[in-house]
Amino acid sequence: MGKIAILAEKPSQARAYADAFKIKQKEKVFIELEPCSTFPEGAVITWAVGHLVELKEPKEYQKEWEKWSLGSLPIIPQKFEDKVVSKMYTQFNAVKKIFNDPQITMIYNCCDSEREGSNIFYSLLKMTKVNKPVKRLWINSLEVEEIRKGFNNMQSNERDLLMYQEAKTRQISDWLVGMSATR
């Protein structure tokens, strides 16, 4: 087992996770943990700051969708694609670099334990183009003992992948209605 990359949904959540263990180094975009019984090779915690990735705008699919036109409705792309939120490139690149680090052998999804947290994690993972094993943290408390217990009992990501698919479907349906009906 190598070093673990931990993705939190937001910086405050990352700090709470880090506070449950011994911190080796704090940087603007990540926190590195000392090796311990939970993380024998150490771990790096980074965060998504909510949504780092979003669906592309209509004009990014087809030029004719840039301006409003009754004739262009409904707006339905052949394939939906994600993009990095414009003001979030620094954090996205930090996450991508950490996920791609050859010392990282496993990635832990530690975003909120609900559909939106799953969507944030997997949309970001997809954009980083990383193919490493993933485990899921299932906790409902940021108390130190609950965090430690959760990290010592990491779960399979199977159930989480189903939640991601549900959340992505909702995101796409919201986009379709919003982009076509609003216009």
PDB file of C-alpha atoms in Angstrom:
ATOM      1  CA  MET A   1       0.000   0.000   0.000  1.00  0.00           C
ATOM      2  CA  GLY A   2       1.322   3.430  -0.893  1.00  0.00           C
ATOM      3  CA  LYS A   3       0.360   6.955  -0.007  1.00  0.00           C
ATOM      4  CA  ILE A   4      -3.334   7.886   0.058  1.00  0.00           C
ATOM      5  CA  ALA A   5      -4.933  10.942  -1.591  1.00  0.00           C
ATOM      6  CA  ILE A   6      -7.969  12.195   0.321  1.00  0.00           C
ATOM      7  CA  LEU A   7     -10.452  14.502  -1.372  1.00  0.00           C
ATOM      8  CA  ALA A   8     -12.673  16.574   0.914  1.00  0.00           C
ATOM      9  CA  GLU A   9     -15.557  18.620  -0.461  1.00  0.00           C
ATOM     10  CA  LYS A  10     -14.410  21.856   1.155  1.00  0.00           C
ATOM     11  CA  PRO A  11     -11.396  23.251   3.071  1.00  0.00           C
ATOM     12  CA  SER A  12     -13.126  23.196   6.488  1.00  0.00           C
ATOM     13  CA  GLN A  13     -13.878  19.499   6.057  1.00  0.00           C
ATOM     14  CA  ALA A  14     -10.236  18.860   5.059  1.00  0.00           C
ATOM     15  CA  ARG A  15      -9.028  20.668   8.191  1.00  0.00           C
ATOM     16  CA  ALA A  16     -11.348  18.569  10.360  1.00  0.00           C
ATOM     17  CA  TYR A  17      -9.962  15.370   8.801  1.00  0.00           C
ATOM     18  CA  ALA A  18      -6.383  16.581   9.274  1.00  0.00           C
ATOM     19  CA  ASP A  19      -7.022  17.499  12.920  1.00  0.00           C
ATOM     20  CA  ALA A  20      -7.763  13.822  13.639  1.00  0.00           C
ATOM     21  CA  PHE A  21      -4.175  12.887  12.711  1.00  0.00           C
ATOM     22  CA  LYS A  22      -0.652  14.284  12.948  1.00  0.00           C
ATOM     23  CA  ILE A  23       0.020  16.960  10.326  1.00  0.00           C
ATOM     24  CA  LYS A  24       3.360  16.885   8.523  1.00  0.00           C
ATOM     25  CA  GLN A  25       2.880  19.940   6.279  1.00  0.00           C
ATOM     26  CA  LYS A  26       0.193  22.512   5.440  1.00  0.00           C
ATOM     27  CA  GLU A  27       0.091  24.280   2.105  1.00  0.00           C
ATOM     28  CA  LYS A  28      -2.440  26.532   0.403  1.00  0.00           C
ATOM     29  CA  VAL A  29      -3.951  23.656  -1.617  1.00  0.00           C
ATOM     30  CA  PHE A  30      -3.272  20.551   0.497  1.00  0.00           C
ATOM     31  CA  ILE A  31      -2.419  19.145   3.924  1.00  0.00           C
ATOM     32  CA  GLU A  32       0.050  16.281   4.242  1.00  0.00           C
ATOM     33  CA  LEU A  33      -0.308  13.796   7.098  1.00  0.00           C
ATOM     34  CA  GLU A  34       2.467  11.933   8.879  1.00  0.00           C
ATOM     35  CA  PRO A  35       2.544   8.163   8.451  1.00  0.00           C
ATOM     36  CA  CYS A  36       0.506   6.425  11.156  1.00  0.00           C
ATOM     37  CA  SER A  37      -1.371   3.149  11.718  1.00  0.00           C
ATOM     38  CA  THR A  38      -4.256   4.394   9.560  1.00  0.00           C
ATOM     39  CA  PHE A  39      -1.969   5.694   6.794  1.00  0.00           C
ATOM     40  CA  PRO A  40       1.292   3.690   6.986  1.00  0.00           C
ATOM     41  CA  GLU A  41       2.838   5.596   4.047  1.00  0.00           C
ATOM     42  CA  GLY A  42       1.165   8.905   4.911  1.00  0.00           C
ATOM     43  CA  ALA A  43      -1.666  10.746   3.182  1.00  0.00           C
ATOM     44  CA  VAL A  44      -2.344  14.002   1.367  1.00  0.00           C
ATOM     45  CA  ILE A  45      -5.642  15.796   1.912  1.00  0.00           C
ATOM     46  CA  THR A  46      -6.904  18.233  -0.690  1.00  0.00           C
ATOM     47  CA  TRP A  47     -10.335  19.703  -1.365  1.00  0.00           C
ATOM     48  CA  ALA A  48     -12.797  20.558  -4.084  1.00  0.00           C
ATOM     49  CA  VAL A  49     -14.094  23.929  -2.773  1.00  0.00           C
ATOM     50  CA  GLY A  50     -17.550  22.692  -3.732  1.00  0.00           C
ATOM     51  CA  HIS A  51     -17.876  22.362  -7.493  1.00  0.00           C
ATOM     52  CA  LEU A  52     -14.546  22.593  -9.323  1.00  0.00           C
ATOM     53  CA  VAL A  53     -16.196  21.033 -12.367  1.00  0.00           C
ATOM     54  CA  GLU A  54     -19.466  21.932 -14.106  1.00  0.00           C
ATOM     55  CA  LEU A  55     -21.324  21.128 -17.315  1.00  0.00           C
ATOM     56  CA  LYS A  56     -20.303  23.161 -20.336  1.00  0.00           C
ATOM     57  CA  GLU A  57     -22.445  26.096 -21.473  1.00  0.00           C
ATOM     58  CA  PRO A  58     -24.551  25.732 -24.663  1.00  0.00           C
ATOM     59  CA  LYS A  59     -22.189  27.952 -26.701  1.00  0.00           C
ATOM     60  CA  GLU A  60     -19.324  25.586 -25.858  1.00  0.00           C
ATOM     61  CA  TYR A  61     -21.140  22.786 -27.687  1.00  0.00           C
ATOM     62  CA  GLN A  62     -22.418  24.680 -30.751  1.00  0.00           C
ATOM     63  CA  LYS A  63     -21.802  28.236 -31.924  1.00  0.00           C
ATOM     64  CA  GLU A  64     -25.486  28.724 -32.869  1.00  0.00           C
ATOM     65  CA  TRP A  65     -26.427  28.229 -29.203  1.00  0.00           C
ATOM     66  CA  GLU A  66     -24.453  31.309 -28.175  1.00  0.00           C
ATOM     67  CA  LYS A  67     -27.377  33.676 -28.821  1.00  0.00           C
ATOM     68  CA  TRP A  68     -31.001  33.124 -28.001  1.00  0.00           C
ATOM     69  CA  SER A  69     -33.128  31.884 -30.884  1.00  0.00           C
ATOM     70  CA  LEU A  70     -36.470  30.114 -30.839  1.00  0.00           C
ATOM     71  CA  GLY A  71     -35.256  28.028 -33.771  1.00  0.00           C
ATOM     72  CA  SER A  72     -32.381  26.572 -31.745  1.00  0.00           C
ATOM     73  CA  LEU A  73     -34.646  25.160 -29.029  1.00  0.00           C
ATOM     74  CA  PRO A  74     -34.568  22.695 -27.423  1.00  0.00           C
ATOM     75  CA  ILE A  75     -30.859  22.710 -26.650  1.00  0.00           C
ATOM     76  CA  ILE A  76     -29.773  19.090 -26.432  1.00  0.00           C
ATOM     77  CA  PRO A  77     -26.057  18.276 -26.888  1.00  0.00           C
ATOM     78  CA  GLN A  78     -25.124  14.918 -28.420  1.00  0.00           C
ATOM     79  CA  LYS A  79     -22.967  14.224 -25.355  1.00  0.00           C
ATOM     80  CA  PHE A  80     -22.714  16.213 -22.126  1.00  0.00           C
ATOM     81  CA  GLU A  81     -19.234  17.345 -21.169  1.00  0.00           C
ATOM     82  CA  ASP A  82     -17.719  18.808 -18.016  1.00  0.00           C
ATOM     83  CA  LYS A  83     -15.292  21.708 -17.720  1.00  0.00           C
ATOM     84  CA  VAL A  84     -13.252  23.230 -14.910  1.00  0.00           C
ATOM     85  CA  VAL A  85     -14.945  26.246 -13.321  1.00  0.00           C
ATOM     86  CA  SER A  86     -13.009  29.258 -14.614  1.00  0.00           C
ATOM     87  CA  LYS A  87     -11.965  30.671 -11.217  1.00  0.00           C
ATOM     88  CA  MET A  88     -10.954  27.257  -9.854  1.00  0.00           C
ATOM     89  CA  TYR A  89      -8.025  26.245 -12.074  1.00  0.00           C
ATOM     90  CA  THR A  90      -5.443  26.584  -9.282  1.00  0.00           C
ATOM     91  CA  GLN A  91      -7.263  24.170  -6.994  1.00  0.00           C
ATOM     92  CA  PHE A  92      -8.190  21.833  -9.860  1.00  0.00           C
ATOM     93  CA  ASN A  93      -4.544  21.634 -10.952  1.00  0.00           C
ATOM     94  CA  ALA A  94      -3.478  20.919  -7.369  1.00  0.00           C
ATOM     95  CA  VAL A  95      -5.978  18.052  -7.113  1.00  0.00           C
ATOM     96  CA  LYS A  96      -4.909  16.706 -10.513  1.00  0.00           C
ATOM     97  CA  LYS A  97      -1.216  16.834  -9.537  1.00  0.00           C
ATOM     98  CA  ILE A  98      -1.873  15.017  -6.256  1.00  0.00           C
ATOM     99  CA  PHE A  99      -4.070  12.360  -7.900  1.00  0.00           C
ATOM    100  CA  ASN A 100      -1.425  11.775 -10.612  1.00  0.00           C
ATOM    101  CA  ASP A 101       1.493  11.584  -8.169  1.00  0.00           C
ATOM    102  CA  PRO A 102       3.063   8.108  -8.637  1.00  0.00           C
ATOM    103  CA  GLN A 103       3.411   7.769  -4.839  1.00  0.00           C
ATOM    104  CA  ILE A 104      -0.397   7.928  -4.580  1.00  0.00           C
ATOM    105  CA  THR A 105      -1.790   4.416  -4.948  1.00  0.00           C
ATOM    106  CA  MET A 106      -5.348   4.919  -3.691  1.00  0.00           C
ATOM    107  CA  ILE A 107      -7.829   7.795  -3.674  1.00  0.00           C
ATOM    108  CA  TYR A 108     -10.369   8.276  -0.888  1.00  0.00           C
ATOM    109  CA  ASN A 109     -13.636  10.033  -1.673  1.00  0.00           C
ATOM    110  CA  CYS A 110     -14.286  11.946   1.536  1.00  0.00           C
ATOM    111  CA  CYS A 111     -16.789  14.453   0.167  1.00  0.00           C
ATOM    112  CA  ASP A 112     -20.176  14.762   1.866  1.00  0.00           C
ATOM    113  CA  SER A 113     -21.960  11.398   2.129  1.00  0.00           C
ATOM    114  CA  GLU A 114     -24.787  12.208  -0.268  1.00  0.00           C
ATOM    115  CA  ARG A 115     -25.486  12.407  -4.001  1.00  0.00           C
ATOM    116  CA  GLU A 116     -24.012  15.862  -4.550  1.00  0.00           C
ATOM    117  CA  GLY A 117     -20.790  14.879  -2.781  1.00  0.00           C
ATOM    118  CA  SER A 118     -20.577  11.847  -5.056  1.00  0.00           C
ATOM    119  CA  ASN A 119     -21.137  14.023  -8.133  1.00  0.00           C
ATOM    120  CA  ILE A 120     -18.449  16.474  -7.036  1.00  0.00           C
ATOM    121  CA  PHE A 121     -15.934  13.666  -6.503  1.00  0.00           C
ATOM    122  CA  TYR A 122     -16.534  11.607  -9.639  1.00  0.00           C
ATOM    123  CA  SER A 123     -16.906  14.583 -11.977  1.00  0.00           C
ATOM    124  CA  LEU A 124     -13.564  15.837 -10.696  1.00  0.00           C
ATOM    125  CA  LEU A 125     -11.955  12.382 -10.873  1.00  0.00           C
ATOM    126  CA  LYS A 126     -13.120  12.050 -14.487  1.00  0.00           C
ATOM    127  CA  MET A 127     -11.610  15.440 -15.392  1.00  0.00           C
ATOM    128  CA  THR A 128      -8.230  14.502 -13.861  1.00  0.00           C
ATOM    129  CA  LYS A 129      -8.140  11.382 -16.081  1.00  0.00           C
ATOM    130  CA  VAL A 130      -6.746   9.327 -13.198  1.00  0.00           C
ATOM    131  CA  ASN A 131      -7.438   5.607 -12.986  1.00  0.00           C
ATOM    132  CA  LYS A 132      -6.565   4.524  -9.460  1.00  0.00           C
ATOM    133  CA  PRO A 133      -8.559   2.512  -6.919  1.00  0.00           C
ATOM    134  CA  VAL A 134     -11.160   4.488  -4.967  1.00  0.00           C
ATOM    135  CA  LYS A 135     -12.625   3.938  -1.505  1.00  0.00           C
ATOM    136  CA  ARG A 136     -15.432   5.854   0.200  1.00  0.00           C
ATOM    137  CA  LEU A 137     -15.581   7.452   3.645  1.00  0.00           C
ATOM    138  CA  TRP A 138     -19.091   7.098   5.131  1.00  0.00           C
ATOM    139  CA  ILE A 139     -19.390   9.276   8.223  1.00  0.00           C
ATOM    140  CA  ASN A 140     -21.974  11.797   9.394  1.00  0.00           C
ATOM    141  CA  SER A 141     -19.879  13.584  11.993  1.00  0.00           C
ATOM    142  CA  LEU A 142     -16.653  15.555  12.005  1.00  0.00           C
ATOM    143  CA  GLU A 143     -15.812  14.566  15.573  1.00  0.00           C
ATOM    144  CA  VAL A 144     -12.216  13.307  15.852  1.00  0.00           C
ATOM    145  CA  GLU A 145     -13.150   9.781  16.986  1.00  0.00           C
ATOM    146  CA  GLU A 146     -15.755   9.397  14.226  1.00  0.00           C
ATOM    147  CA  ILE A 147     -13.225  10.563  11.632  1.00  0.00           C
ATOM    148  CA  ARG A 148     -10.608   8.076  12.849  1.00  0.00           C
ATOM    149  CA  LYS A 149     -13.169   5.277  12.985  1.00  0.00           C
ATOM    150  CA  GLY A 150     -14.345   6.111   9.451  1.00  0.00           C
ATOM    151  CA  PHE A 151     -10.840   6.161   7.986  1.00  0.00           C
ATOM    152  CA  ASN A 152     -10.118   2.814   9.615  1.00  0.00           C
ATOM    153  CA  ASN A 153     -13.276   1.365   8.011  1.00  0.00           C
ATOM    154  CA  MET A 154     -13.172   2.675   4.438  1.00  0.00           C
ATOM    155  CA  GLN A 155     -15.875   1.265   2.191  1.00  0.00           C
ATOM    156  CA  SER A 156     -16.181   0.105  -1.392  1.00  0.00           C
ATOM    157  CA  ASN A 157     -17.273   2.800  -3.845  1.00  0.00           C
ATOM    158  CA  GLU A 158     -20.025   0.671  -5.498  1.00  0.00           C
ATOM    159  CA  ARG A 159     -22.941   2.323  -3.684  1.00  0.00           C
ATOM    160  CA  ASP A 160     -21.312   5.697  -4.216  1.00  0.00           C
ATOM    161  CA  LEU A 161     -21.107   5.165  -7.983  1.00  0.00           C
ATOM    162  CA  LEU A 162     -24.887   4.636  -8.040  1.00  0.00           C
ATOM    163  CA  MET A 163     -25.371   7.892  -6.117  1.00  0.00           C
ATOM    164  CA  TYR A 164     -23.087   9.646  -8.608  1.00  0.00           C
ATOM    165  CA  GLN A 165     -25.153   8.356 -11.536  1.00  0.00           C
ATOM    166  CA  GLU A 166     -28.334   9.632  -9.875  1.00  0.00           C
ATOM    167  CA  ALA A 167     -26.775  13.044  -9.167  1.00  0.00           C
ATOM    168  CA  LYS A 168     -25.325  13.368 -12.682  1.00  0.00           C
ATOM    169  CA  THR A 169     -28.726  12.505 -14.174  1.00  0.00           C
ATOM    170  CA  ARG A 170     -30.354  15.217 -12.053  1.00  0.00           C
ATOM    171  CA  GLN A 171     -27.622  17.712 -13.006  1.00  0.00           C
ATOM    172  CA  ILE A 172     -28.162  17.011 -16.717  1.00  0.00           C
ATOM    173  CA  SER A 173     -31.968  17.199 -16.439  1.00  0.00           C
ATOM    174  CA  ASP A 174     -31.683  20.518 -14.560  1.00  0.00           C
ATOM    175  CA  TRP A 175     -29.351  21.782 -17.305  1.00  0.00           C
ATOM    176  CA  LEU A 176     -31.728  20.683 -20.096  1.00  0.00           C
ATOM    177  CA  VAL A 177     -34.747  22.350 -18.490  1.00  0.00           C
ATOM    178  CA  GLY A 178     -32.794  25.448 -17.472  1.00  0.00           C
ATOM    179  CA  MET A 179     -31.094  26.047 -20.801  1.00  0.00           C
ATOM    180  CA  SER A 180     -34.149  25.322 -22.970  1.00  0.00           C
ATOM    181  CA  ALA A 181     -37.121  26.448 -20.847  1.00  0.00           C
ATOM    182  CA  THR A 182     -35.460  29.588 -19.437  1.00  0.00           C
ATOM    183  CA  ARG A 183     -34.665  30.855 -22.916  1.00  0.00           C
TER     184      ARG A 183
END
